[in-house]
mmCIF file of C-alpha atoms in Angstrom:
data_model
loop_
_atom_site.group_PDB
_atom_site.id
_atom_site.type_symbol
_atom_site.label_atom_id
_atom_site.label_comp_id
_atom_site.label_asym_id
_atom_site.label_seq_id
_atom_site.Cartn_x
_atom_site.Cartn_y
_atom_site.Cartn_z
ATOM 1 C CA GLN A 1 0.000 0.000 0.000
ATOM 2 C CA VAL A 2 1.109 3.551 -0.670
ATOM 3 C CA GLN A 3 1.975 5.972 2.125
ATOM 4 C CA LEU A 4 1.201 9.652 1.591
ATOM 5 C CA VAL A 5 2.736 12.644 3.379
ATOM 6 C CA GLU A 6 1.608 16.202 2.701
ATOM 7 C CA SER A 7 3.696 19.320 3.125
ATOM 8 C CA GLY A 8 3.680 22.993 2.196
ATOM 9 C CA GLY A 9 0.594 24.318 3.935
ATOM 10 C CA GLY A 10 0.629 27.624 5.740
ATOM 11 C CA SER A 11 -1.028 30.996 6.075
ATOM 12 C CA VAL A 12 -1.569 33.579 3.360
ATOM 13 C CA GLN A 13 -3.692 36.644 2.782
ATOM 14 C CA ALA A 14 -6.639 36.592 0.431
ATOM 15 C CA GLY A 15 -5.545 36.931 -3.169
ATOM 16 C CA GLY A 16 -2.234 35.256 -2.485
ATOM 17 C CA SER A 17 -0.792 31.948 -3.629
ATOM 18 C CA LEU A 18 0.308 28.799 -1.913
ATOM 19 C CA SER A 19 1.360 25.351 -3.022
ATOM 20 C CA VAL A 20 1.108 22.025 -1.273
ATOM 21 C CA SER A 21 2.790 18.777 -2.173
ATOM 22 C CA CYS A 22 2.358 15.115 -1.384
ATOM 23 C CA ALA A 23 5.163 12.560 -1.239
ATOM 24 C CA ALA A 24 4.197 8.988 -2.012
ATOM 25 C CA SER A 25 6.193 5.986 -0.862
ATOM 26 C CA GLY A 26 5.724 2.251 -0.721
ATOM 27 C CA SER A 27 3.906 0.374 -3.476
ATOM 28 C CA THR A 28 3.135 3.261 -5.825
ATOM 29 C CA GLY A 29 3.043 1.295 -9.086
ATOM 30 C CA ARG A 30 -0.644 0.343 -8.834
ATOM 31 C CA THR A 31 -1.903 3.900 -8.385
ATOM 32 C CA TYR A 32 -4.692 4.731 -10.835
ATOM 33 C CA PHE A 33 -5.415 8.299 -9.737
ATOM 34 C CA MET A 34 -4.633 10.768 -6.965
ATOM 35 C CA ALA A 35 -6.430 13.775 -5.592
ATOM 36 C CA TRP A 36 -6.536 16.633 -3.137
ATOM 37 C CA PHE A 37 -9.423 16.896 -0.722
ATOM 38 C CA ARG A 38 -10.104 19.489 1.955
ATOM 39 C CA GLN A 39 -12.117 19.685 5.103
ATOM 40 C CA ALA A 40 -12.998 22.792 7.048
ATOM 41 C CA PRO A 41 -14.161 22.618 10.684
ATOM 42 C CA GLY A 42 -17.764 21.487 10.884
ATOM 43 C CA LYS A 43 -17.952 20.653 7.194
ATOM 44 C CA GLU A 44 -17.750 17.471 5.172
ATOM 45 C CA ARG A 45 -14.608 16.511 3.309
ATOM 46 C CA GLU A 46 -14.823 17.740 -0.282
ATOM 47 C CA GLY A 47 -12.866 16.982 -3.407
ATOM 48 C CA VAL A 48 -10.699 19.775 -4.774
ATOM 49 C CA ALA A 49 -8.811 18.316 -7.727
ATOM 50 C CA ALA A 50 -7.820 14.904 -9.058
ATOM 51 C CA ILE A 51 -5.429 13.577 -11.671
ATOM 52 C CA ALA A 52 -5.255 10.183 -13.369
ATOM 53 C CA ASN A 53 -2.018 8.306 -13.960
ATOM 54 C CA THR A 54 -2.347 9.090 -17.692
ATOM 55 C CA GLY A 55 -3.021 12.787 -17.133
ATOM 56 C CA PRO A 56 -6.774 13.615 -17.223
ATOM 57 C CA THR A 57 -7.840 15.945 -14.445
ATOM 58 C CA THR A 58 -10.996 16.875 -12.569
ATOM 59 C CA TYR A 59 -11.579 20.081 -10.631
ATOM 60 C CA ALA A 60 -14.272 21.214 -8.255
ATOM 61 C CA ASP A 61 -16.217 24.153 -9.661
ATOM 62 C CA SER A 62 -15.160 26.281 -6.705
ATOM 63 C CA VAL A 63 -11.473 26.100 -7.647
ATOM 64 C CA LYS A 64 -11.540 25.965 -11.460
ATOM 65 C CA GLY A 65 -9.240 28.569 -12.938
ATOM 66 C CA ARG A 66 -7.510 29.158 -9.590
ATOM 67 C CA PHE A 67 -5.989 25.789 -8.618
ATOM 68 C CA THR A 68 -3.776 23.480 -10.675
ATOM 69 C CA ILE A 69 -3.032 19.853 -9.863
ATOM 70 C CA SER A 70 0.072 18.186 -11.234
ATOM 71 C CA GLN A 71 2.176 15.109 -10.648
ATOM 72 C CA ASP A 72 5.765 14.031 -11.052
ATOM 73 C CA SER A 73 5.638 10.275 -11.370
ATOM 74 C CA ALA A 74 9.417 9.892 -11.344
ATOM 75 C CA LYS A 75 9.629 11.769 -8.036
ATOM 76 C CA LYS A 76 6.425 10.164 -6.746
ATOM 77 C CA ARG A 77 4.994 13.567 -5.887
ATOM 78 C CA LEU A 78 1.630 15.224 -6.248
ATOM 79 C CA TYR A 79 1.263 18.997 -6.245
ATOM 80 C CA LEU A 80 -1.506 21.553 -5.881
ATOM 81 C CA GLN A 81 -0.797 25.134 -6.892
ATOM 82 C CA MET A 82 -3.371 27.479 -5.385
ATOM 83 C CA ASN A 83 -3.732 31.031 -6.711
ATOM 84 C CA SER A 84 -6.184 33.824 -5.947
ATOM 85 C CA LEU A 85 -6.888 32.243 -2.600
ATOM 86 C CA LYS A 86 -10.059 33.136 -0.715
ATOM 87 C CA PRO A 87 -10.904 32.854 2.994
ATOM 88 C CA GLU A 88 -13.333 30.049 2.111
ATOM 89 C CA ASP A 89 -10.356 27.987 0.892
ATOM 90 C CA THR A 90 -9.240 27.678 4.521
ATOM 91 C CA ALA A 91 -9.186 23.990 5.435
ATOM 92 C CA MET A 92 -7.068 20.958 6.131
ATOM 93 C CA TYR A 93 -5.884 19.666 2.770
ATOM 94 C CA TYR A 94 -5.495 15.921 2.284
ATOM 95 C CA CYS A 95 -3.730 13.910 -0.379
ATOM 96 C CA ALA A 96 -5.453 10.706 -1.466
ATOM 97 C CA ALA A 97 -4.819 7.857 -3.875
ATOM 98 C CA TYR A 98 -6.671 4.920 -5.368
ATOM 99 C CA GLN A 99 -4.725 1.746 -5.946
ATOM 100 C CA GLY A 100 -5.954 -1.271 -7.840
ATOM 101 C CA ARG A 101 -4.831 -4.870 -7.534
ATOM 102 C CA LEU A 102 -2.844 -4.622 -10.764
ATOM 103 C CA PHE A 103 -1.286 -1.744 -12.649
ATOM 104 C CA ALA A 104 -3.475 -0.246 -15.372
ATOM 105 C CA ASP A 105 -3.739 2.994 -17.277
ATOM 106 C CA TYR A 106 -6.653 5.134 -16.119
ATOM 107 C CA SER A 107 -7.698 7.353 -19.000
ATOM 108 C CA ARG A 108 -10.896 8.997 -17.742
ATOM 109 C CA PRO A 109 -11.308 12.123 -15.603
ATOM 110 C CA PRO A 110 -10.932 10.744 -12.088
ATOM 111 C CA PRO A 111 -13.618 11.015 -9.398
ATOM 112 C CA LEU A 112 -13.715 13.569 -6.602
ATOM 113 C CA THR A 113 -15.668 11.559 -4.062
ATOM 114 C CA PRO A 114 -13.886 10.326 -0.909
ATOM 115 C CA PRO A 115 -15.147 6.710 -1.113
ATOM 116 C CA ALA A 116 -13.317 6.305 -4.432
ATOM 117 C CA TYR A 117 -9.954 6.522 -2.648
ATOM 118 C CA ASN A 118 -8.265 3.910 -0.489
ATOM 119 C CA SER A 119 -5.160 5.690 0.785
ATOM 120 C CA TRP A 120 -4.999 8.997 2.652
ATOM 121 C CA GLY A 121 -2.387 11.301 4.069
ATOM 122 C CA GLN A 122 -2.577 13.066 7.431
ATOM 123 C CA GLY A 123 -3.252 16.505 5.983
ATOM 124 C CA THR A 124 -1.678 19.937 5.927
ATOM 125 C CA GLN A 125 -3.393 23.129 7.087
ATOM 126 C CA VAL A 126 -4.062 26.021 4.713
ATOM 127 C CA THR A 127 -5.329 29.267 6.228
ATOM 128 C CA VAL A 128 -6.394 32.260 4.153
ATOM 129 C CA SER A 129 -7.040 35.514 5.977
ATOM 130 C CA SER A 130 -9.159 38.366 4.673
#
């Protein structure tokens, strides 16, 4: 199973930029897609952006045009570049991955629902002040 560790969170003023990254280790070869989720206090965990192992991406409407997800398969890293941040982006950001039993190319836009993922990181806090 893959282990995921997030880093790069922090505090920024509204309108600013921040990036977070996720380091994957362990059995990464069977990963079909990865994603960023976030959860604010008192709210449900929501999908932010996802990327398949062949490249297709999915974004939540609330972050389209502001956030960019990318991956470096050689470095086993997942990134989320966040621009034009808003106070409502404040949350704990989690990295997640879905692994199958065997390696396969996943060529569709990946899902943004938590049950579709079977590995999770511990999260990194992002705080946006107004």
